[in-house]
CSV table of C-alpha atoms in Angstrom, one decimal:
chain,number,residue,atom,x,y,z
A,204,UNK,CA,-13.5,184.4,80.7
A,205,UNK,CA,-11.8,185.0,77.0
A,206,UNK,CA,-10.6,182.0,74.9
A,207,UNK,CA,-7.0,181.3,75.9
A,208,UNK,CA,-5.6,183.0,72.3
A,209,UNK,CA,-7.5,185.9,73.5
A,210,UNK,CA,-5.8,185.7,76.8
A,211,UNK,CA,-2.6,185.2,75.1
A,212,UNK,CA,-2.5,188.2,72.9
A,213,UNK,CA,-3.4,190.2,75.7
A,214,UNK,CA,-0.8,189.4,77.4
A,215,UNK,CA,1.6,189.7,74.8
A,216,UNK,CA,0.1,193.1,73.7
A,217,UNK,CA,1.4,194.5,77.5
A,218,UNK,CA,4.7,192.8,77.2
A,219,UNK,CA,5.4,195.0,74.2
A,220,UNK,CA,3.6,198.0,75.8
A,221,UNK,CA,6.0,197.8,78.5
A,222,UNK,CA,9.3,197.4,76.1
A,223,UNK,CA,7.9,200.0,74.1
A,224,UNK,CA,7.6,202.4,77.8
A,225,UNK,CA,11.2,201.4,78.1
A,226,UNK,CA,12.6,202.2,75.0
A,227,UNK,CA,10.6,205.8,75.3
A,228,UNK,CA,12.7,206.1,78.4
A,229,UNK,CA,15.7,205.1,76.7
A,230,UNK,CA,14.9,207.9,74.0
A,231,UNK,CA,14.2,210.7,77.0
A,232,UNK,CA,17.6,210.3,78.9
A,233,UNK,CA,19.1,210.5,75.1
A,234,UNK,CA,17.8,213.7,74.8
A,235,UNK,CA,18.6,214.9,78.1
A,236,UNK,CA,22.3,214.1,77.8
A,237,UNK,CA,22.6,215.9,74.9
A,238,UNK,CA,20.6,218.8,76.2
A,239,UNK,CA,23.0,218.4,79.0
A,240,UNK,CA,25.5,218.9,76.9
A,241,UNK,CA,24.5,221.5,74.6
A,242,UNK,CA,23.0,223.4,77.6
A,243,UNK,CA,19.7,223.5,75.4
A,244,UNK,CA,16.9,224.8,76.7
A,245,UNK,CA,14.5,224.0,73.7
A,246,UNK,CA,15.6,220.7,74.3
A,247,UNK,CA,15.0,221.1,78.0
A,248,UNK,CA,11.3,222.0,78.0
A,249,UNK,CA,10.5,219.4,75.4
A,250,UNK,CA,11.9,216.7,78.0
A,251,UNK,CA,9.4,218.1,80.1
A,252,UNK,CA,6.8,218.0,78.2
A,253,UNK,CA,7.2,214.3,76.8
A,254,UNK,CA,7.1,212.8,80.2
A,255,UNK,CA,3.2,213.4,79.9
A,256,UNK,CA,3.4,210.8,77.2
A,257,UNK,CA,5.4,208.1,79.5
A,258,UNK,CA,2.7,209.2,81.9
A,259,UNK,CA,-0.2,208.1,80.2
A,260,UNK,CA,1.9,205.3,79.1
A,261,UNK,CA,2.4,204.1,82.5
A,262,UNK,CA,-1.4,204.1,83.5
A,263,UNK,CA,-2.7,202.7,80.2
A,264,UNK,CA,-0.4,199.5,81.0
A,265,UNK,CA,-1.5,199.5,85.0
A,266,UNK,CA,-5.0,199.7,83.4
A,267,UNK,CA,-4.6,196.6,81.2
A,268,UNK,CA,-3.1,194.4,83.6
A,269,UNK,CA,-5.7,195.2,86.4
A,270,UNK,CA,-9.0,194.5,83.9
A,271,UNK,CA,-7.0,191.0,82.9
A,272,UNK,CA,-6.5,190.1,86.2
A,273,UNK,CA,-10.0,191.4,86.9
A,274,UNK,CA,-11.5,189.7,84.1
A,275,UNK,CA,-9.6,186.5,83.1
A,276,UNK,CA,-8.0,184.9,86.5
A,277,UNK,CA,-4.5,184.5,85.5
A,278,UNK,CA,-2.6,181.1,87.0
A,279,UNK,CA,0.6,181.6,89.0
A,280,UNK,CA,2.9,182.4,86.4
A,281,UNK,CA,1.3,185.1,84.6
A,282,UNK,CA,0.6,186.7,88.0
A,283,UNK,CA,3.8,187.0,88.6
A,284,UNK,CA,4.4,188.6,84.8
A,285,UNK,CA,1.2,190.8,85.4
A,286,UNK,CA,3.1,192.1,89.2
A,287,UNK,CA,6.3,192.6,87.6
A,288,UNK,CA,4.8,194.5,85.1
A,289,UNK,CA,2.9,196.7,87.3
A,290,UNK,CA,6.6,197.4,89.8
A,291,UNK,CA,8.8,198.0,86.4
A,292,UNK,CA,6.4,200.4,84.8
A,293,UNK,CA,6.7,202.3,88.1
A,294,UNK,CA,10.6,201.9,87.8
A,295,UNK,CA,10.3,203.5,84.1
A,296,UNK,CA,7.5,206.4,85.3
A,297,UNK,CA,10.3,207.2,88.0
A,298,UNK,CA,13.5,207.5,85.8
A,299,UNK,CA,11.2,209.4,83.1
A,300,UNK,CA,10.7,211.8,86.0
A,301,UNK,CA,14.4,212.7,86.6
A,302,UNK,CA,15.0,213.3,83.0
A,303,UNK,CA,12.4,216.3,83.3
A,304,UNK,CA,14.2,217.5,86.5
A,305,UNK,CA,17.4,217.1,85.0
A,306,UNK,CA,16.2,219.1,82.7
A,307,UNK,CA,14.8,222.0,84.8
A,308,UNK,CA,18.6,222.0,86.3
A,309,UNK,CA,19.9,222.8,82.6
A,310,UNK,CA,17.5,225.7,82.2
A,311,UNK,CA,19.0,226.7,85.5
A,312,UNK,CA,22.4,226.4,84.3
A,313,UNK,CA,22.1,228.0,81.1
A,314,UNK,CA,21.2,231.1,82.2
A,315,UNK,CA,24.6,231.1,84.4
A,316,UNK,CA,28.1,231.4,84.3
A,317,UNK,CA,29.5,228.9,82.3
A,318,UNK,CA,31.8,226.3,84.7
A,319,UNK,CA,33.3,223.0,83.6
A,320,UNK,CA,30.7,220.0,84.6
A,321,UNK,CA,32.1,217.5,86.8
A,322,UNK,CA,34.7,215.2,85.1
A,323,UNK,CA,33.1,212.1,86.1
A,324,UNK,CA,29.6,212.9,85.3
A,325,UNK,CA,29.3,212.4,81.4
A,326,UNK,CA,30.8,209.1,82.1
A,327,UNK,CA,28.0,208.1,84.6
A,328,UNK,CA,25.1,209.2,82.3
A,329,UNK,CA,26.8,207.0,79.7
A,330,UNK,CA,26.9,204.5,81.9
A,331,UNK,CA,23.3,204.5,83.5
A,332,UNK,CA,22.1,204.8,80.2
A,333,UNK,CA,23.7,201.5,78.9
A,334,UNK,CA,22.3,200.1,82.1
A,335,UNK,CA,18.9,201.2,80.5
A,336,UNK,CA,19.8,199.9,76.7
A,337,UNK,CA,20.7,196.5,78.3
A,338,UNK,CA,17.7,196.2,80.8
A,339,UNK,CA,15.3,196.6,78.0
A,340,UNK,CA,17.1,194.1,75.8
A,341,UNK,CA,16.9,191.7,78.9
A,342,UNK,CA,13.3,192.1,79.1
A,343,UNK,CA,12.8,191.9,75.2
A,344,UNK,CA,15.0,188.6,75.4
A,345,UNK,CA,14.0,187.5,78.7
A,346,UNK,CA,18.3,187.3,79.3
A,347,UNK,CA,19.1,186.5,83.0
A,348,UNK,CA,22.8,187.0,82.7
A,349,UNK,CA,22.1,190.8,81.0
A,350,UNK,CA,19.5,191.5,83.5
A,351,UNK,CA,22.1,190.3,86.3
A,352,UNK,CA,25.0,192.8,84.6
A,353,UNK,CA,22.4,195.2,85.0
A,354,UNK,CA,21.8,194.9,88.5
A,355,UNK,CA,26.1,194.8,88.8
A,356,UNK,CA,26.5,198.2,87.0
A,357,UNK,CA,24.7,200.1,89.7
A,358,UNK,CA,27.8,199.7,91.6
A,359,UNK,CA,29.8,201.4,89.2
A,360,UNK,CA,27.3,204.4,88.9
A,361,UNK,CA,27.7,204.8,92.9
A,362,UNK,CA,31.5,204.8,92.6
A,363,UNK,CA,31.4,207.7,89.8
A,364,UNK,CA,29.0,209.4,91.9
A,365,UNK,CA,31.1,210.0,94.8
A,366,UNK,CA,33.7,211.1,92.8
A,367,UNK,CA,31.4,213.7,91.3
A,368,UNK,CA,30.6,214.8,94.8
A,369,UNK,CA,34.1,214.9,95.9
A,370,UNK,CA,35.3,216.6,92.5
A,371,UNK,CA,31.9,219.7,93.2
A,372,UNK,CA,33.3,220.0,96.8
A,373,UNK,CA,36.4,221.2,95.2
A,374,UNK,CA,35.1,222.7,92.8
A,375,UNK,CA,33.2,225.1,95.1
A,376,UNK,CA,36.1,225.9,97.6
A,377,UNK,CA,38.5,227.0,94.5
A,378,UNK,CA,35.5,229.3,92.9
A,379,UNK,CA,32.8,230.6,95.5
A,380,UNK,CA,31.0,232.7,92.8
A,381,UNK,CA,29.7,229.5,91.0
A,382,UNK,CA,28.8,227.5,94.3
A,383,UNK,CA,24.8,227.5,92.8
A,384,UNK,CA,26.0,225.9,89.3
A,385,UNK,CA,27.9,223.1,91.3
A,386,UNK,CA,24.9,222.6,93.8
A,387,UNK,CA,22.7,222.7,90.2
A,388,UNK,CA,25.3,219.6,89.3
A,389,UNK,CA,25.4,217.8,92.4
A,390,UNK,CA,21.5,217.3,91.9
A,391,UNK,CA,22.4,216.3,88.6
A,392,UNK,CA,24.7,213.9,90.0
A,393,UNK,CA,22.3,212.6,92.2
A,394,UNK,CA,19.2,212.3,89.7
A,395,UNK,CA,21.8,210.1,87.4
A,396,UNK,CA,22.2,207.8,91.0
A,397,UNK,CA,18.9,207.6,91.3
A,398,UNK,CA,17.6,206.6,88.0
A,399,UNK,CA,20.3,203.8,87.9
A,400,UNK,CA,18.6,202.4,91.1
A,401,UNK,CA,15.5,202.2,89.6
A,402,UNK,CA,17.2,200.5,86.2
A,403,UNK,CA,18.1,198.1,88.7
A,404,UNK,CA,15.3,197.5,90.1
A,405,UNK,CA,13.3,196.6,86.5
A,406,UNK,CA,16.3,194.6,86.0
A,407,UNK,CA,15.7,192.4,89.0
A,408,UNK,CA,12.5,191.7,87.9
A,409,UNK,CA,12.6,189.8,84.9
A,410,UNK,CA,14.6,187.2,87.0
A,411,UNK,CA,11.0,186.8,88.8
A,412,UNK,CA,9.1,186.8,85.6
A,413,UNK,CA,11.1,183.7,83.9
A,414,UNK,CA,12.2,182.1,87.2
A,415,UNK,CA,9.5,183.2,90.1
A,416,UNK,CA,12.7,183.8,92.0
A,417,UNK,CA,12.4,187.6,94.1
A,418,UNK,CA,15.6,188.7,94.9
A,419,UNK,CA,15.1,192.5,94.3
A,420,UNK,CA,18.5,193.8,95.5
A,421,UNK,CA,19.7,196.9,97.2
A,422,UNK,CA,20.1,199.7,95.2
A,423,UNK,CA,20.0,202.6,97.2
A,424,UNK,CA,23.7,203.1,97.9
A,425,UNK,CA,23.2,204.5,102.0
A,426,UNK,CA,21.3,200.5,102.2
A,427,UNK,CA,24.2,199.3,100.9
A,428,UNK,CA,26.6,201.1,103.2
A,429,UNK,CA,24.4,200.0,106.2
A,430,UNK,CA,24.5,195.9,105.2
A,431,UNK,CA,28.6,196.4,105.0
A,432,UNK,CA,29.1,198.3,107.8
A,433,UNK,CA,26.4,197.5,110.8
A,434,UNK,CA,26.1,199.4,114.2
């Protein structure tokens, strides 16, 4: 086993891998909502072709926190900073993902009809991507009450999404010739859904990292729905 400083800055040196993992995720949905917007297709593939990066990102963290477990015997505590780790980096990998399918939607898109986006959707991009600016300030600060607004926002993100849904099944009856741009939107929608659950999910982690309290929380909205309406 290391000297304890040794074991220290490890540690220390994969707490700031995994803020810098989420702040590279941060920078991808950036550039995907203004891709989005501009309908950019340069912009699209280079999404793409950064989520290698997050990639390697991801294992190079799973990597060092198997080899100090392996190799130092971590008590309790940093077991359970060493666990979360491993589950948010998985989170990040995830959300990293959608960006590059987002992105494979706007290529889709551009080379279509123009139609106006649903009117709900720039709002819930903003909005998942706050989720993402506040979760890694959270994690930097260890902040229970930002991580726990976090986890609260998801809520909103499932309320814009159904109007999105609502506002594309409209959309669709009043235009039939674009029903493939709104179906490319609705997936849109749904990636944007989908990433806030796994914001949500990193968020409820830190909770377990400071406190050793696990109380990861629903996120999937069709959960949800189940727990407030049983059979």
């Amino acid at each position: 086993m290391g000297t304890r400083k040794g074991y220290d800055l490890e540690l220390k040196e994969i707490n700031d891998r995994v803020e810098t993992m989420g702040k590279q995720v941060l920078l991808a949905i950036d550039r995907t909502i203004i891709a989005l917007e501009k309908m950019d297709v340069v912009a699209a593939n280079a999404i793409m072709k950064n989520d290698a990066l997050i990639d390697a990102m991801e294992t190079d963290i799973e990597e060092r926190c198997i080899q100090i477990v392996v190799k130092e015997q971590p008590i309790a505590s940093d077991w359970r900073r060493l666990a979360s780790y491993m589950r948010m980096i998985s989170d990040l990998e995830r959300i990293a993902d959608n960006c590059s399918d987002i992105a494979i939607y706007i290529k889709k898109l551009a080379s279509l009809k123009i139609v106006t986006p649903p009117a709900h959707l720039g709002e819930a991009f903003s909005s998942m991507r706050q989720m993402v600016a506040d979760m890694v300030e959270a994690f930097h600060n260890e902040d229970l009450q930002l991580a726990e607004k976090v986890v609260k926002a998801d809520d909103v993100i499932d309320d814009l999404f159904e109007k999105n849904v609502q506002e594309i099944r409209d959309a669709i009856k009043a235009d039939t010739d674009a029903i493939e741009q709104y179906l490319d939107y609705l997936f849109i929608d749904k990636y944007v859904e989908r990433m806030a659950d796994h914001v949500t999910a990193v968020a409820s982690w830190i909770s377990f990292i400071t406190k050793g309290e696990l109380n990861i929380m629903f996120t999937d909205r069709y959960a949800k729905e189940s727990e407030d309406h049983p059979q």
